[in-house]
CSV table of C-alpha atoms and ligand atoms in Angstrom, one decimal:
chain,number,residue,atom,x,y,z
A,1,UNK,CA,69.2,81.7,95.4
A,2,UNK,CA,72.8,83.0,95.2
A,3,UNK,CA,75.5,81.9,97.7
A,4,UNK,CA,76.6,84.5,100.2
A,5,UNK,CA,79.9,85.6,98.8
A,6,UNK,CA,83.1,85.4,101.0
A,7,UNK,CA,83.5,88.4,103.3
A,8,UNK,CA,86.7,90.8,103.7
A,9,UNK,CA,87.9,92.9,106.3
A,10,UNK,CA,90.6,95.3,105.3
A,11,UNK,CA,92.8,97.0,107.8
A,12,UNK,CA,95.1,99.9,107.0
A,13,UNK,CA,97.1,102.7,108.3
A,14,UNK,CA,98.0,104.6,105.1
A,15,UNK,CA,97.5,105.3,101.8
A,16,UNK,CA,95.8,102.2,100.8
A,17,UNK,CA,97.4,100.9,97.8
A,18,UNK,CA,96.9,97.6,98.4
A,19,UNK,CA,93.8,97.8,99.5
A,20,UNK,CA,93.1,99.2,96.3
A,21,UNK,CA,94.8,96.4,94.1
A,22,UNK,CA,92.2,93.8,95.8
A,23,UNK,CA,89.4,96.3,95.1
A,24,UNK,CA,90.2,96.6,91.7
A,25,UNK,CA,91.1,92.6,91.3
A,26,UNK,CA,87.2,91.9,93.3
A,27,UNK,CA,85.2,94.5,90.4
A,28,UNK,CA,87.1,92.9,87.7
A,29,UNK,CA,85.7,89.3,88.9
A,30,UNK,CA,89.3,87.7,89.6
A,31,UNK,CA,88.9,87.9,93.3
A,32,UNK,CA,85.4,86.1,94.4
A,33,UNK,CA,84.7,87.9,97.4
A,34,UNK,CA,83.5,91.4,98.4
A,35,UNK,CA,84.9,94.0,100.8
A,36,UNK,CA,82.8,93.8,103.9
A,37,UNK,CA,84.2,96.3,105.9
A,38,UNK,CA,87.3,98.9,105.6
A,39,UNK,CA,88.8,99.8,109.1
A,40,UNK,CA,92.1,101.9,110.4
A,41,UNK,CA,92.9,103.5,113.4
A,42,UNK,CA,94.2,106.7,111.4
A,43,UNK,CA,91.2,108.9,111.0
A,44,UNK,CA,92.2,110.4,108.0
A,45,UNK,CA,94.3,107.7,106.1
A,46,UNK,CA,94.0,107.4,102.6
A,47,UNK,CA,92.9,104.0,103.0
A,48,UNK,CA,89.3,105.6,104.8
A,49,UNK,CA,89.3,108.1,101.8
A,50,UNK,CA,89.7,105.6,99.0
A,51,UNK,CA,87.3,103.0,100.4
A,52,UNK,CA,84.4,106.0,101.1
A,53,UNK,CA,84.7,106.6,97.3
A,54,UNK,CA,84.4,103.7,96.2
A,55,UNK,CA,80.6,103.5,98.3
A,56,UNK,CA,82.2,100.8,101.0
A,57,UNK,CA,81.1,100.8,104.6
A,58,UNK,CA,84.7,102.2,106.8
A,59,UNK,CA,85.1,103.4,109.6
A,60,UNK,CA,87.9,105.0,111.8
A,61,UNK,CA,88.5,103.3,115.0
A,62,UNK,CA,90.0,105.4,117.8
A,63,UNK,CA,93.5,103.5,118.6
A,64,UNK,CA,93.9,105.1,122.5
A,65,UNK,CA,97.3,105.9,124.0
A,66,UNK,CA,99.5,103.5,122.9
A,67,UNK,CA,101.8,104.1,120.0
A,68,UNK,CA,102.5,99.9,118.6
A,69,UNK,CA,98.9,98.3,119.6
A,70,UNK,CA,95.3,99.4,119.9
A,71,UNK,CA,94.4,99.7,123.0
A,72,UNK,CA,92.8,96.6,124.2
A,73,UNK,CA,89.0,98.0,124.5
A,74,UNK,CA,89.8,99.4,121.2
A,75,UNK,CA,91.4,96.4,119.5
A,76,UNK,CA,88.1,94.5,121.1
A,77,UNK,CA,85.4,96.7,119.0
A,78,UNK,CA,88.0,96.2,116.2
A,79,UNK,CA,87.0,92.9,116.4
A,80,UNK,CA,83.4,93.2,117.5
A,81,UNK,CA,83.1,95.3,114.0
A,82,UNK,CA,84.3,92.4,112.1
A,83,UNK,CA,82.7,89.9,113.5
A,84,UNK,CA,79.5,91.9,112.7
A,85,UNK,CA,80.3,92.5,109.8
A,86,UNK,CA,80.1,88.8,108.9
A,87,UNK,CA,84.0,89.0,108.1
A,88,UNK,CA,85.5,85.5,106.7
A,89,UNK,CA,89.2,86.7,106.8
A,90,UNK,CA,91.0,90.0,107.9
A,91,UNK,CA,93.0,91.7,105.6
A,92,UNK,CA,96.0,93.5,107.0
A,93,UNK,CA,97.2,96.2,104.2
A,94,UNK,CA,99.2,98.6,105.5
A,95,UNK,CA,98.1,98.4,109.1
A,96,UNK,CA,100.7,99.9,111.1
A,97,UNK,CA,100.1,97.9,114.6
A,98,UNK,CA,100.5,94.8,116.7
A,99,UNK,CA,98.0,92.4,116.4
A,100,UNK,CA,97.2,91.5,119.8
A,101,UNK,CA,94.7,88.6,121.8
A,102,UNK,CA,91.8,90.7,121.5
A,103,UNK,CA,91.8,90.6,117.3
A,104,UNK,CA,93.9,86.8,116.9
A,105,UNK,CA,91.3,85.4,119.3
A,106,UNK,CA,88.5,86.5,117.7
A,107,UNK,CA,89.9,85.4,114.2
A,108,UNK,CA,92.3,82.4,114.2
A,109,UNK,CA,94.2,81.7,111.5
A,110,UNK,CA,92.0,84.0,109.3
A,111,UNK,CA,94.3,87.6,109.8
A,112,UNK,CA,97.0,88.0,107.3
A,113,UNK,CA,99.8,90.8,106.4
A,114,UNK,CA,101.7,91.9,103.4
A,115,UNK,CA,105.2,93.1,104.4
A,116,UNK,CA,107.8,94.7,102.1
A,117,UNK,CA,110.8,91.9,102.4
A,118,UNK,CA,111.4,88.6,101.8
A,119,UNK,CA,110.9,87.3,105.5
A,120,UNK,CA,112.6,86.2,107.5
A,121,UNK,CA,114.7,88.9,106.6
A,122,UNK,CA,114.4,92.4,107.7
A,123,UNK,CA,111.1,92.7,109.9
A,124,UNK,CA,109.7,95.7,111.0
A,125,UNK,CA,109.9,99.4,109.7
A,126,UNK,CA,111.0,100.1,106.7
A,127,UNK,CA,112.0,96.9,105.4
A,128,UNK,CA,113.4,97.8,102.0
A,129,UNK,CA,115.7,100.2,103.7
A,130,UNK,CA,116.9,97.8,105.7
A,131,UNK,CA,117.6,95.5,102.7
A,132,UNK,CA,119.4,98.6,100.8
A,133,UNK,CA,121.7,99.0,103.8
A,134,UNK,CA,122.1,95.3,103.6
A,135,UNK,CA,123.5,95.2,100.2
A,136,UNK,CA,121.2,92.2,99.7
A,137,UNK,CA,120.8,91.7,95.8
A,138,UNK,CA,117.5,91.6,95.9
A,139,UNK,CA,114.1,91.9,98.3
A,140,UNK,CA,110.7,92.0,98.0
A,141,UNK,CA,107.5,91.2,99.5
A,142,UNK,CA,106.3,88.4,101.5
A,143,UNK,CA,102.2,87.4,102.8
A,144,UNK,CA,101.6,85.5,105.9
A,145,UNK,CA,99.4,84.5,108.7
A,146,UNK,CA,99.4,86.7,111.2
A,147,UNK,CA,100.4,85.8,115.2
A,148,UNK,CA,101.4,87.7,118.3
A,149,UNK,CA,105.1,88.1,117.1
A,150,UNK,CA,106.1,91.1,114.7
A,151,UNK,CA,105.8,89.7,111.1
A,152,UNK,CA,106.6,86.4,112.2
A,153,UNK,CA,103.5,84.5,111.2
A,154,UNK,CA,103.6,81.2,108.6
A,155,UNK,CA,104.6,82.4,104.6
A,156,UNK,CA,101.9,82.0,102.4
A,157,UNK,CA,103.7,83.8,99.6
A,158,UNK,CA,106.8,85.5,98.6
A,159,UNK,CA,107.8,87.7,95.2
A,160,UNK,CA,111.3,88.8,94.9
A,161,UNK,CA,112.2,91.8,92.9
A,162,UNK,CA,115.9,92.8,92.3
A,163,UNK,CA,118.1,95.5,93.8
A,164,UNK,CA,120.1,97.5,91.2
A,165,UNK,CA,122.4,99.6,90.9
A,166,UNK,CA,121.4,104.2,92.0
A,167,UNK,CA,118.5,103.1,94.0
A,168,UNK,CA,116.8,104.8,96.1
A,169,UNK,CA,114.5,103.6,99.4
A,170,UNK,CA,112.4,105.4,97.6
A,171,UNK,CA,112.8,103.0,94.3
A,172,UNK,CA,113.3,99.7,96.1
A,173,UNK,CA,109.8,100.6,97.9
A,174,UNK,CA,108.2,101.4,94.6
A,175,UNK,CA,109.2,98.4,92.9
A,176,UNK,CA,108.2,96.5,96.0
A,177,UNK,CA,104.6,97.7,95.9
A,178,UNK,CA,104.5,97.2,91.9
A,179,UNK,CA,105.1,93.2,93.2
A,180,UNK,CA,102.7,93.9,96.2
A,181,UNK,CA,99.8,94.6,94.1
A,182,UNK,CA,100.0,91.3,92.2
A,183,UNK,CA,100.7,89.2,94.9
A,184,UNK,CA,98.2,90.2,97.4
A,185,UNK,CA,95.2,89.7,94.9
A,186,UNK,CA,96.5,86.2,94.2
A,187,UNK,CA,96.4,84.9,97.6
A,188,UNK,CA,93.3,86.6,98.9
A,189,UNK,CA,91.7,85.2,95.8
A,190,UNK,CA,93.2,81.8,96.6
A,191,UNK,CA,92.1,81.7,100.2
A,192,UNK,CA,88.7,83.2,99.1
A,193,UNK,CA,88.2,80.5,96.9
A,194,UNK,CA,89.5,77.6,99.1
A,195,UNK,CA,88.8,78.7,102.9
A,196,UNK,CA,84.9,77.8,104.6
A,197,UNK,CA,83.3,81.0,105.6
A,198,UNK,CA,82.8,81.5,108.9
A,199,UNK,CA,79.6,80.2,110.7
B,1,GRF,C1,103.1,98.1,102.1
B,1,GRF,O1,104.4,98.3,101.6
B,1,GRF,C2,103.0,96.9,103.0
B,1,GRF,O2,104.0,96.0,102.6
B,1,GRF,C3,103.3,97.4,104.3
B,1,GRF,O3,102.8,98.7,104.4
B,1,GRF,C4,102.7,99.2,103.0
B,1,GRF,C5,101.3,99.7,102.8
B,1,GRF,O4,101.1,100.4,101.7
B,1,GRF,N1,102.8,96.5,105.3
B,1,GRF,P1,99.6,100.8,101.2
B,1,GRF,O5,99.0,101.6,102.3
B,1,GRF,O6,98.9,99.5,100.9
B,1,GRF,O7,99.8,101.7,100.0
């Protein structure tokens, strides 16, 4: 008999890039899990697109009328989906809202983020602006545990990357993402390997 393997749940708002580094890192065997479930609330994100092509089960949940949060019923299917879907741990990959009671009590201390800075510094929206503007010498990307605060959560990992001279937001992102999709791999493969599965 094979052992279930340890289930994902990816979350995403955008393009999917990262989503797409752990997809890539899971068929070539250095991630031991599989991708149970692909969710965003943006009905035609790349994310949806990318995760339909490569055969995976995803599915666009209707976010309501607020702007920074699901709205509750919503964030509760969210959750319902997951839960389901026999999820071990929720990825967060370019998922562009609050994570709120409804989601954090239904998973604790199994939701995790990747933002693009080197937290604590510059939270929020466009983070390697903000570090540009800074004149920081360098950024880069940082995954954590999840809470109700706005990428506030304990580090699990950081990667720097430097800041150079005639960047661009544009650049600093790029070079951000370039760290993001070897870091992310690492630690879901880490917490794959190491965390129970849920009961
Ligand atoms: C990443 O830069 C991540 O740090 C932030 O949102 C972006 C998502 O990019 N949370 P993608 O959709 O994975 O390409």
């Amino acid at each position: 008999m094979t052992t279930p393997r340890f289930r994902l749940g990816i979350l995403g708002s955008g393009k999917g890039s990262n989503f797409v580094a752990i997809a890539d890192a899971i068929d070539a065997g250095t991630i031991p899990a599989e991708v149970a479930l692909v969710l965003s609330d943006v009905e035609d994100s790349g994310i949806l697109a990318l995760a339909r092509a490569r055969g995976l089960r995803a599915e666009f949940i209707p976010p309501g009328k607020f702007r920074t949060r699901l709205e509750p019923g919503a964030e509760a299917l969210m959750a319902a989906r997951l839960r389901e879907a026999g999820v071990d741990l929720v990825v967060l990959a370019g998922y562009m809202r609050m994570v709120k009671p409804p989601l954090l009590d239904a998973f604790p201390g199994r939701i995790i983020n990747i933002h693009p800075s080197l937290l604590p510094a510059f939270p929020g929206l466009a983070a390697w602006e903000q570090a540009l503007a800074a004149r920081v010498p360098e950024t880069g990307c940082t995954v954590h545990y999840v809470d109700a605060g706005m990428d506030t959560g304990p580090v699990i990992a950081q990667s720097a990357v430097p800041i150079l001279p005639g960047d661009t937001p544009q650049s600093v992102h790029a070079r951000i993402q370039e760290a993001e999709h070897r870091l992310y791999p690492e630690v879901v493969a880490r917490l794959a390997a190491t965390l129970p599965r849920l009961a």
